[in-house]
Coordinates of C-alpha atoms and ligand atoms in Angstrom, one line a residue:
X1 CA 8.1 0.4 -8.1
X2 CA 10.8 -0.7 -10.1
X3 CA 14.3 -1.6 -9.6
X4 CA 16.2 1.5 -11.2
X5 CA 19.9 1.9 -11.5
X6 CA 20.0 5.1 -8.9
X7 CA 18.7 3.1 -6.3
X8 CA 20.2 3.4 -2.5
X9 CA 20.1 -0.1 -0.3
X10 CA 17.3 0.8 1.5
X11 CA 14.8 1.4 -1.6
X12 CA 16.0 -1.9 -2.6
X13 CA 14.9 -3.6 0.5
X14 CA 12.0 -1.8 0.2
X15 CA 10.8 -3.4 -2.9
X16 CA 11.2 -7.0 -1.6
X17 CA 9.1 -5.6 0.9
X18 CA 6.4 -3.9 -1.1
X19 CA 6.1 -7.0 -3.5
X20 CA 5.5 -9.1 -0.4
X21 CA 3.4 -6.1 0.6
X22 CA 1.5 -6.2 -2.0
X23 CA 1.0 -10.1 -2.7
X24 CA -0.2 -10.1 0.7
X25 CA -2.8 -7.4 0.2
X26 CA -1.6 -5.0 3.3
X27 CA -3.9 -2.1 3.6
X28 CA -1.6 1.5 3.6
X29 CA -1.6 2.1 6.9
X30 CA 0.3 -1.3 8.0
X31 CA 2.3 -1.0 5.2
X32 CA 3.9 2.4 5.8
X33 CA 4.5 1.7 9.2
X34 CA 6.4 -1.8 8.5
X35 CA 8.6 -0.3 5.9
X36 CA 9.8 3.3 7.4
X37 CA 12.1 2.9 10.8
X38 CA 10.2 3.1 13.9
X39 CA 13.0 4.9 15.3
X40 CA 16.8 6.5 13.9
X41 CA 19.2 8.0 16.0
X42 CA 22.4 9.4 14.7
X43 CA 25.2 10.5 17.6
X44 CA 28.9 12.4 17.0
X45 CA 31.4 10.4 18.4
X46 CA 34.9 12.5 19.4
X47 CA 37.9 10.2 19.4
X48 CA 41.6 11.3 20.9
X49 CA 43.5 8.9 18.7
X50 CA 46.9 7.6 19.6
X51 CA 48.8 10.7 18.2
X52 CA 47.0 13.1 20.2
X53 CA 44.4 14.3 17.6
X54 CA 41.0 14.3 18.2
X55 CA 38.7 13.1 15.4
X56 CA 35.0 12.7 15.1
X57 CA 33.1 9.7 13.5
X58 CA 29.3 9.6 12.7
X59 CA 27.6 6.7 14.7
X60 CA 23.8 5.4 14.4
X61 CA 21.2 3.2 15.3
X62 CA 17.8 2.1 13.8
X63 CA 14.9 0.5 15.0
X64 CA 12.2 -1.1 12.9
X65 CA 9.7 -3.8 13.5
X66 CA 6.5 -4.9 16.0
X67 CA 8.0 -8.3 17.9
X68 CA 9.4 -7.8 20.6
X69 CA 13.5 -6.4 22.1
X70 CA 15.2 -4.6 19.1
X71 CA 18.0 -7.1 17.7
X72 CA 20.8 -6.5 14.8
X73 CA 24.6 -5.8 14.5
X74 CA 26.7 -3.1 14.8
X75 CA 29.2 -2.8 11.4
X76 CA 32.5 -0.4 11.8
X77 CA 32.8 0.7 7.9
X78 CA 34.3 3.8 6.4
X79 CA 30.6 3.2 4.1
X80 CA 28.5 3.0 7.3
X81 CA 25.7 5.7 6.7
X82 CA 22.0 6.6 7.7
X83 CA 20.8 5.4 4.4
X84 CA 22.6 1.7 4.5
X85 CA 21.8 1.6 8.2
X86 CA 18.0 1.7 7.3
X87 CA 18.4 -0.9 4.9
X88 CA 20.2 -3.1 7.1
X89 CA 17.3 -3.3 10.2
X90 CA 15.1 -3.5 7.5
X91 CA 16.1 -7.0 6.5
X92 CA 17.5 -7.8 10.2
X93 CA 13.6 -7.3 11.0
X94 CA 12.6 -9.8 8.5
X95 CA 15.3 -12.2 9.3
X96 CA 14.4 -12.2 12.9
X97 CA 10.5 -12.9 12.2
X98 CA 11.6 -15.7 9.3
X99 CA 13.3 -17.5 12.3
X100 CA 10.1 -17.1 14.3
X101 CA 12.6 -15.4 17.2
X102 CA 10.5 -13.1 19.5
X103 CA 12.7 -9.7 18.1
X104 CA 12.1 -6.8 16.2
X105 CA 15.2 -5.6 13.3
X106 CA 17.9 -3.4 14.6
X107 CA 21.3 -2.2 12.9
X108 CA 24.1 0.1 14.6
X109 CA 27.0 1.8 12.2
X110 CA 30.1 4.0 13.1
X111 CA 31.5 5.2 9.8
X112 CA 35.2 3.9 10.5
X113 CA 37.7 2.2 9.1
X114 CA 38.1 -0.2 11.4
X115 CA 41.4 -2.0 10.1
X116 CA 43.0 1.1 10.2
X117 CA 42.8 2.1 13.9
X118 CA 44.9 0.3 16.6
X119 CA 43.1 -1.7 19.4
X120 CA 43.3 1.7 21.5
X121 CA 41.5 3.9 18.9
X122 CA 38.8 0.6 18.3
X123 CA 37.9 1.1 22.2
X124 CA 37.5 4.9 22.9
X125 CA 34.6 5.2 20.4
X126 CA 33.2 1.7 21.0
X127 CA 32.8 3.0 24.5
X128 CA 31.7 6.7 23.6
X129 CA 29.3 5.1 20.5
X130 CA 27.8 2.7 23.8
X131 CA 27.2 5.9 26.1
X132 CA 25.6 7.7 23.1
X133 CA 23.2 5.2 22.4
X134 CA 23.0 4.0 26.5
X135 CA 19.3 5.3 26.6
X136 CA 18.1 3.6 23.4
X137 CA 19.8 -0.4 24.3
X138 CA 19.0 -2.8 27.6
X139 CA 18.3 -6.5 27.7
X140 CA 14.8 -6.1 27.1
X141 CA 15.0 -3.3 24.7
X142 CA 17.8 -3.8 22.1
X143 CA 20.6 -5.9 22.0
X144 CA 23.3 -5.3 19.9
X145 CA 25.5 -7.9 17.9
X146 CA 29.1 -7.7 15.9
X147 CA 28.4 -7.5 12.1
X148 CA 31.1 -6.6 9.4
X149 CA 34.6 -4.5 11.1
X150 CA 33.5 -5.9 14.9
X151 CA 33.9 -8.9 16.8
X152 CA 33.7 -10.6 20.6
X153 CA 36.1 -8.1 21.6
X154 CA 33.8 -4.9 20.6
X155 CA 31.2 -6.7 22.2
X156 CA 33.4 -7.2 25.6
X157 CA 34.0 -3.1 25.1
X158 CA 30.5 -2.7 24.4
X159 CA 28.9 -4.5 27.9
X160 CA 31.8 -3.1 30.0
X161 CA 30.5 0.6 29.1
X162 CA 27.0 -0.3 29.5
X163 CA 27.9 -2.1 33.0
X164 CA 29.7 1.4 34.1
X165 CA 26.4 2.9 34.3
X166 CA 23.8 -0.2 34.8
X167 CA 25.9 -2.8 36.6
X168 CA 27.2 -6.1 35.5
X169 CA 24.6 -7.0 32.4
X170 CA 26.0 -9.9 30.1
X171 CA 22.3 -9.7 28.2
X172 CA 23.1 -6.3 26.7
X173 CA 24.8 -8.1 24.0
X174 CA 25.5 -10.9 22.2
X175 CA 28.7 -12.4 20.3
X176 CA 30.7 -11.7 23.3
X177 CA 33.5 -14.0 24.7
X178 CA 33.0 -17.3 26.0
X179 CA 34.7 -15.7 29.0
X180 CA 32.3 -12.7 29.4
X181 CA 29.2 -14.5 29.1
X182 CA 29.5 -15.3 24.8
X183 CA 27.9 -18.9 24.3
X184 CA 30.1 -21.2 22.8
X185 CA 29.2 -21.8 18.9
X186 CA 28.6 -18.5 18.1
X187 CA 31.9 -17.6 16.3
X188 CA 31.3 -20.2 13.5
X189 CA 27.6 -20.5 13.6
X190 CA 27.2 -18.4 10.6
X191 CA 29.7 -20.3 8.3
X192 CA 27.8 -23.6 9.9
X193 CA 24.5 -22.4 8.9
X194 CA 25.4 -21.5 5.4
X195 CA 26.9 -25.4 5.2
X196 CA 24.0 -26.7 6.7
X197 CA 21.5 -24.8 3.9
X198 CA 23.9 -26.0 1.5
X199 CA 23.4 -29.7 1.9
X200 CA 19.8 -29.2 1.8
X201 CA 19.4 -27.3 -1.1
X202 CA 21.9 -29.7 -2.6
X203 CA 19.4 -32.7 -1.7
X204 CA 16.2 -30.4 -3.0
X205 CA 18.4 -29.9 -6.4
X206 CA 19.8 -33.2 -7.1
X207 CA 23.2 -31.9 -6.7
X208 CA 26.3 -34.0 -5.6
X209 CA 28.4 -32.2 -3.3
X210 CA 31.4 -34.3 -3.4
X211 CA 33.9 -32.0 -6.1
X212 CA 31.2 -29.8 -6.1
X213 CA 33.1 -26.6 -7.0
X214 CA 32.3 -23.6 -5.3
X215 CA 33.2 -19.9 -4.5
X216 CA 33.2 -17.9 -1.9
X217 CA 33.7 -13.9 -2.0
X218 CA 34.8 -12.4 1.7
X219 CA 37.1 -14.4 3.9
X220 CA 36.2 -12.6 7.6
X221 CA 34.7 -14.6 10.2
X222 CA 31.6 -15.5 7.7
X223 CA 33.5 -16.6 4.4
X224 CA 36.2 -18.2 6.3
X225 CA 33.8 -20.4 8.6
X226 CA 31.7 -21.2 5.7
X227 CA 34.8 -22.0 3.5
X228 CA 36.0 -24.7 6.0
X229 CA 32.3 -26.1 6.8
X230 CA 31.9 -26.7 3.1
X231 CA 35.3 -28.3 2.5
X232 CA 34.3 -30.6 5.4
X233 CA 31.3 -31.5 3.4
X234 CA 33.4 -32.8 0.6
X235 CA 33.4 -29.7 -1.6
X236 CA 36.3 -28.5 -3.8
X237 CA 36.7 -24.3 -2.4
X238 CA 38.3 -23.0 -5.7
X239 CA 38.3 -19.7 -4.4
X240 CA 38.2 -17.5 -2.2
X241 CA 38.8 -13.6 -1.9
X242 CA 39.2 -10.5 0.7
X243 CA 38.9 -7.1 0.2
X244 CA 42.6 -6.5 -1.5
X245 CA 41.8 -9.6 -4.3
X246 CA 41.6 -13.4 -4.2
X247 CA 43.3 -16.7 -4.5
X248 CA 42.0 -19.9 -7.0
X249 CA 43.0 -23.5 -6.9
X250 CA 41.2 -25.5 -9.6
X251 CA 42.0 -28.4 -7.3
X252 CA 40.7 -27.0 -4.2
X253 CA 42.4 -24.6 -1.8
X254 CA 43.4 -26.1 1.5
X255 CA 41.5 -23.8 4.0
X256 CA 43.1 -24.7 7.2
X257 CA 46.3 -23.5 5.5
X258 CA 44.5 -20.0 4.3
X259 CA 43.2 -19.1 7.8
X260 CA 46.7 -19.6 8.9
X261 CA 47.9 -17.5 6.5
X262 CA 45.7 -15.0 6.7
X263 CA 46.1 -14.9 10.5
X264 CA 49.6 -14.2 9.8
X265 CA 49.7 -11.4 6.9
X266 CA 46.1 -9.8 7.3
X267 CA 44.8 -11.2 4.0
X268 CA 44.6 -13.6 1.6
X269 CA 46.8 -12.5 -1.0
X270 CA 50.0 -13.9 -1.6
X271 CA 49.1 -17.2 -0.6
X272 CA 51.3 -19.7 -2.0
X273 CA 49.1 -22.9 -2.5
X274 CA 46.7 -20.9 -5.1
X275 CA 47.2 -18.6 -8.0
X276 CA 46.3 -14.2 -7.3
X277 CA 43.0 -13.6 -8.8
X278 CA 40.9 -10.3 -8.6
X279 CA 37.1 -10.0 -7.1
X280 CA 35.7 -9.4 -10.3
X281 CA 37.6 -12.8 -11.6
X282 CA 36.7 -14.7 -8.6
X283 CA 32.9 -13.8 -8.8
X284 CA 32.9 -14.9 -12.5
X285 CA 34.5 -18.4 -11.9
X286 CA 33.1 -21.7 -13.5
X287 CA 31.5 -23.0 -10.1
X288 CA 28.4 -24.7 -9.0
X289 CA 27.8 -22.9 -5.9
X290 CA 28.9 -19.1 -5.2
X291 CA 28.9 -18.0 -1.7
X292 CA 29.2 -14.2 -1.5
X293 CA 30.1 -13.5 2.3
X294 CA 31.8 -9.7 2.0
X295 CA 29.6 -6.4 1.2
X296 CA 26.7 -5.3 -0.3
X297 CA 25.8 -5.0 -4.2
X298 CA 28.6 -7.0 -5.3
X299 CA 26.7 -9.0 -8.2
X300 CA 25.2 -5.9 -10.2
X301 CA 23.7 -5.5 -14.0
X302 CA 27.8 -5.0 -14.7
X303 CA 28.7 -8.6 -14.0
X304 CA 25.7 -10.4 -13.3
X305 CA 25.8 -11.9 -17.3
X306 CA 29.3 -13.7 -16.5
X307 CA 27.8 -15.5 -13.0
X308 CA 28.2 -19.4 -13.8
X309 CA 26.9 -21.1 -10.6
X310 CA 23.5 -22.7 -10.5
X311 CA 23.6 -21.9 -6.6
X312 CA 23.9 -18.6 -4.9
X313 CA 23.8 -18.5 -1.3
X314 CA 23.8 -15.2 0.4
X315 CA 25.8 -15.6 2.9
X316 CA 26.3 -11.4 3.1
X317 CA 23.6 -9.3 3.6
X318 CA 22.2 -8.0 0.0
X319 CA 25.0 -8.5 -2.3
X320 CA 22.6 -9.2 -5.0
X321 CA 20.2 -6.4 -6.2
X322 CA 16.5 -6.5 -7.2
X323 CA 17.2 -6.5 -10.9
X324 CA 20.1 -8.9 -10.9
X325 CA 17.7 -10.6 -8.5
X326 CA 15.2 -11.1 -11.4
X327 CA 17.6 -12.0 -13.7
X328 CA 19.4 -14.6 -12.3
X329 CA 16.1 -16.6 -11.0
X330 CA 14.7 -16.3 -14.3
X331 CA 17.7 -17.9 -15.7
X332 CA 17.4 -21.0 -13.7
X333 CA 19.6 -20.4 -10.7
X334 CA 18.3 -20.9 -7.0
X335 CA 18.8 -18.2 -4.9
X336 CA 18.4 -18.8 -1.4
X337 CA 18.3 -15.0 0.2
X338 CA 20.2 -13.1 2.8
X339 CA 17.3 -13.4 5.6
X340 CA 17.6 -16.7 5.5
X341 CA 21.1 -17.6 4.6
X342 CA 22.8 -15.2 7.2
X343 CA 20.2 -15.9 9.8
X344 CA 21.9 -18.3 11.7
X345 CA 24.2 -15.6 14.0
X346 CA 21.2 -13.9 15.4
X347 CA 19.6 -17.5 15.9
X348 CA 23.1 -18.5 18.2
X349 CA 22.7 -14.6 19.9
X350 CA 19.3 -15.6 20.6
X351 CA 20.3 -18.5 22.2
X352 CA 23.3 -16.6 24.0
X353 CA 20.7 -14.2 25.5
X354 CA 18.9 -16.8 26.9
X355 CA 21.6 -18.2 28.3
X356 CA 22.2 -15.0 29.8
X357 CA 19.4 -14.4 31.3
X358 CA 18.7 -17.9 33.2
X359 CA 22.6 -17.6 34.3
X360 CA 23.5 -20.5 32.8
X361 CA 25.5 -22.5 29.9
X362 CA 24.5 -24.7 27.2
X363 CA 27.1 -27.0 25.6
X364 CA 28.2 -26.8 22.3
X365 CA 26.6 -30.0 21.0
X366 CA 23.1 -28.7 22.1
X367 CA 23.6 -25.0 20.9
X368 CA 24.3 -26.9 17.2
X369 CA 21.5 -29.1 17.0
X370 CA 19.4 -26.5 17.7
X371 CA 21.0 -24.1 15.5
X372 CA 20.0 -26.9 13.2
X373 CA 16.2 -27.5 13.9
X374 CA 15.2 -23.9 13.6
X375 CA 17.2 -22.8 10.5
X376 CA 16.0 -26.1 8.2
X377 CA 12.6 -25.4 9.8
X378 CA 12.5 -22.0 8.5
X379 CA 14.1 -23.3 5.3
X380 CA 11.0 -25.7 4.6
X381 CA 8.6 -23.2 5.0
X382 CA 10.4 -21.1 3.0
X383 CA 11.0 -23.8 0.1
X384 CA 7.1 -25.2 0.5
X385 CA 5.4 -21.3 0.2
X386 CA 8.0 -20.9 -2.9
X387 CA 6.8 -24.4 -4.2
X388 CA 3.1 -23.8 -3.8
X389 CA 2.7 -20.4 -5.2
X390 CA 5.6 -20.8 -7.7
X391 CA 7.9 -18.0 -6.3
X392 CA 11.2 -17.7 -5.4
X393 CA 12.9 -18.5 -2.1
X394 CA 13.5 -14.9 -1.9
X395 CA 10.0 -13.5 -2.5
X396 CA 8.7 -16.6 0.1
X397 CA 10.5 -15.4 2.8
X398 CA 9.8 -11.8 2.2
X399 CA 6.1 -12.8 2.5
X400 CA 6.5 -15.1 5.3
X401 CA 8.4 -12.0 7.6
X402 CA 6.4 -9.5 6.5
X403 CA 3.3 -11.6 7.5
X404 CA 3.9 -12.3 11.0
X405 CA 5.2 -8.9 11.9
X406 CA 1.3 -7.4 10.5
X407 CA -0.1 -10.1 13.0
X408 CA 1.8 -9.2 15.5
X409 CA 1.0 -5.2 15.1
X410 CA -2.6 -6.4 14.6
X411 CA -2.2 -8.0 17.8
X412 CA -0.6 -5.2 20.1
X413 CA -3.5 -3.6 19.0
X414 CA -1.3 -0.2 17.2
X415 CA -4.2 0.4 14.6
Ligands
NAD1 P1 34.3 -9.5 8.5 O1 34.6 -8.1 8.8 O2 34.7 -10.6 9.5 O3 34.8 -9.9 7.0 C1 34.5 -9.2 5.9 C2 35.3 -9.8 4.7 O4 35.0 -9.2 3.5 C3 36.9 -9.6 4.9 O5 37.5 -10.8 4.4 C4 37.1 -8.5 3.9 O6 38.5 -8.5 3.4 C5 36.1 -8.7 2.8 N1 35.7 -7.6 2.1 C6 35.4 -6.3 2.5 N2 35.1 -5.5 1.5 C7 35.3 -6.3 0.4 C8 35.1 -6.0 -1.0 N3 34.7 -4.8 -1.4 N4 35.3 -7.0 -1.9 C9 35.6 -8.2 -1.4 N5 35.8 -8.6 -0.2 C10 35.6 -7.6 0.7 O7 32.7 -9.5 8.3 P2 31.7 -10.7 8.5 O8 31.2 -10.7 9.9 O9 32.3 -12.0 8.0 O10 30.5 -10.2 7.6 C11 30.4 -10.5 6.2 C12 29.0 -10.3 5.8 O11 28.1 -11.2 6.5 C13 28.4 -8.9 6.0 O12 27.5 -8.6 4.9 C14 27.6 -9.0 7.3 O13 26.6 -8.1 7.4 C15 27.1 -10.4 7.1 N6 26.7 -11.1 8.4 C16 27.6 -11.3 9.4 C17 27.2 -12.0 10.5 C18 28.2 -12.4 11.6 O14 27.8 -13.1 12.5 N7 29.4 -12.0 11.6 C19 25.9 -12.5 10.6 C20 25.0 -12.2 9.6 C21 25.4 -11.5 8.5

């Protein structure tokens, strides 16, 4: 199939899929079953808000994969649907086998805008969405995670709910508070991740990181964390931006300084020690590295002639599509993917479930080096299967997911 303009998320997952699919020469049987849900659940969720009204959001939850407890995050977006939900355990099944974690892909969405609700109106449907889905989650079934509109606090909400009915159960989910059970790291270990890949795909491309100018679209806890790794690694952050437009300092914007102003106002703009720029400028700034950390399908056919970076790393989960994809890689720029640039929170929940379960805690020092050691040894197989059949990083760790998760259905013995 190919990539067509009218194309939802999910088909565009898909396709990475089928051309791993097809490279490795899955019979149809496997292949349907790896690519459609093993399981989709949709629930109503009837919220009294704060003014006495009672409204009623749309929440899901999909399952997909052959590897083991269900595993992905739960996003609070007024987007969230059935169709981007798919798409989303899709690639969280793939990310999970690329990291060789013994998972299977999830995704949970309630379609909410999250920064509009008080803390009040966040809880009451965190707690209904919980009971709604209560028969689908447990600590050896699926474990949900914050993604894009959550955080620690939803998480807290999230276990508390569960506990009502099963008893106190910190494994139910991860990215909770240090206090509750969280494990320490976890917070930043995406933006730590993304720095990490950075300075080895810097070494693998003879690039010099010190002034390296780079750009990073999203300033939540991904962008912001990645943002402040990098600086630390001696890059220049010209820019940065959040869902109501962006700031640029040729110089380098001092991060520390953003996050405190962002802390303060809500955003980004307005910020004093850079000049207002809009998404669209910021994507198309003179850079060497772009870091898109916000939504999906933000680099499309529309802009993808005016990227300028020779590095993209995907810090958000598909914000390139397939044709811009094919574009961009055949013009020379290294694309390290989603599944293995944005891996790095479920690597740290993996870790926090473990902890869980043994009752115990791991320092931070220990949770980082091995944060380390599994994400740069996925990125080596990843870079030597690209380098030996002369595909991209993209299409290499497509084919690496997608072949474990076969063996391991051939293993359970399914077909
Ligand atoms: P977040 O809610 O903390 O932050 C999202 C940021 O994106 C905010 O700065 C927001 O202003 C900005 N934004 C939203 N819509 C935008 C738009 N249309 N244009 C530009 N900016 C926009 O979310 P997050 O947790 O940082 O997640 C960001 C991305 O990373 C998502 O794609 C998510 O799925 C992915 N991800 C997150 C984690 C995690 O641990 N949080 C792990 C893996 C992947």
């Amino acid at each position: 199939m190919l990539a067509t303009p009218e194309m939802s998320t999910y088909d565009e997952v898909n396709l990475f899929f089928d051309t791993a699919a097809d490279r490795l020469g899955l019979n149809n049987g496997l292949r349907e079953m790896l690519k459609r849900p093993w399981r989709e659940l949709q629930v109503q969720i009837p919220v009294r808000m704060d003014d006495g009204q009672v409204k009623v959001f749309s929440g899901f939850r999909v399952h997909n994969g052959a590897r083991g407890p269900y595993k992905g995050g739960l996003r609070y977006h007024s987007d969230a649907d059935l169709e981007e939900v798919r798409a989303l355990a899709s690639l969280m099944t793939w990310k999970n086998v690329l990291m060789d974690l013994p998972y299977s892909g999830a995704k949970g969405g309630v379609q909410v805008d999250p920064w509009q609700l008080s803390m009040g109106e966040l809880n009451r449907p965190t707690r209904r969405y919980t009971q709604n889905i209560i028969h689908l989650i447990a600590p050896n079934r699926d474990i949900p995670a914050p993604d894009m509109g959550t955080n620690a606090q939803t998480m807290a909400w999230m276990m508390d709910a569960y506990g009502q009915v099963n008893g106190h159960s910190p494994a139910i989910v991860t990215g909770k508070p240090v206090e509750k059970g969280g494990s320490l790291g976890r917070e930043s270990s995406t933006g730590r991740g993304v720095s990490y890949l950075l300075q080895e795909a810097a070494k693998d491309m003879d690039m010099d990181l010190q002034g390296a100018r780079v750009v990073v679209q999203g300033f939540g806890n991904v962008g912001s964390w990645s943002a402040r790794l990098i600086q630390q690694l001696g890059c220049r952050v010209i820019g940065v931006s959040g869902v109501d437009g962006g700031v640029y300092n040729a110089g380098g914007l001092d991060i520390a300084r953003l996050q405190d102003y962002q802390k303060m106002t809500g955003g980004v703009t307005g910020f004093t020690g850079g000049e207002a720029i809009s998404n669209r400028e910021l994507l198309e700034l003179e850079c060497e590295v772009l870091v898109p950390a916000a939504v999906d399908n933000v680099i499309t056919t529309d802009n993808v002639d005016y990227i300028k970076a020779r590095l993209v790393l995907e810090a958000a989960n598909h914000p390139i599509t397939p044709e811009v994809d094919r574009i961009l890689s055949e013009g020379g720029v290294t694309i390290l993917p989603d599944i293995l640039v944005n891996a790095e929170g479920v690597i740290v929940s993996y870790f926090e479930w473990t902890q869980n379960i043994q009752e115990f805690h791991w320092e931070e020092g220990r949770v980082n080096e091995k944060l380390r050691k599994v994400l740069l040894r996925a990125y080596q197989e990843v870079r030597m299967r690209a380098m030996n059949e002369q595909i991209t990083h993209r299409e290499a760790s497509f084919e690496i997911g997608v072949q474990r998760v076969a063996r391991s259905v051939e293993l359970r013995g399914f077909l």
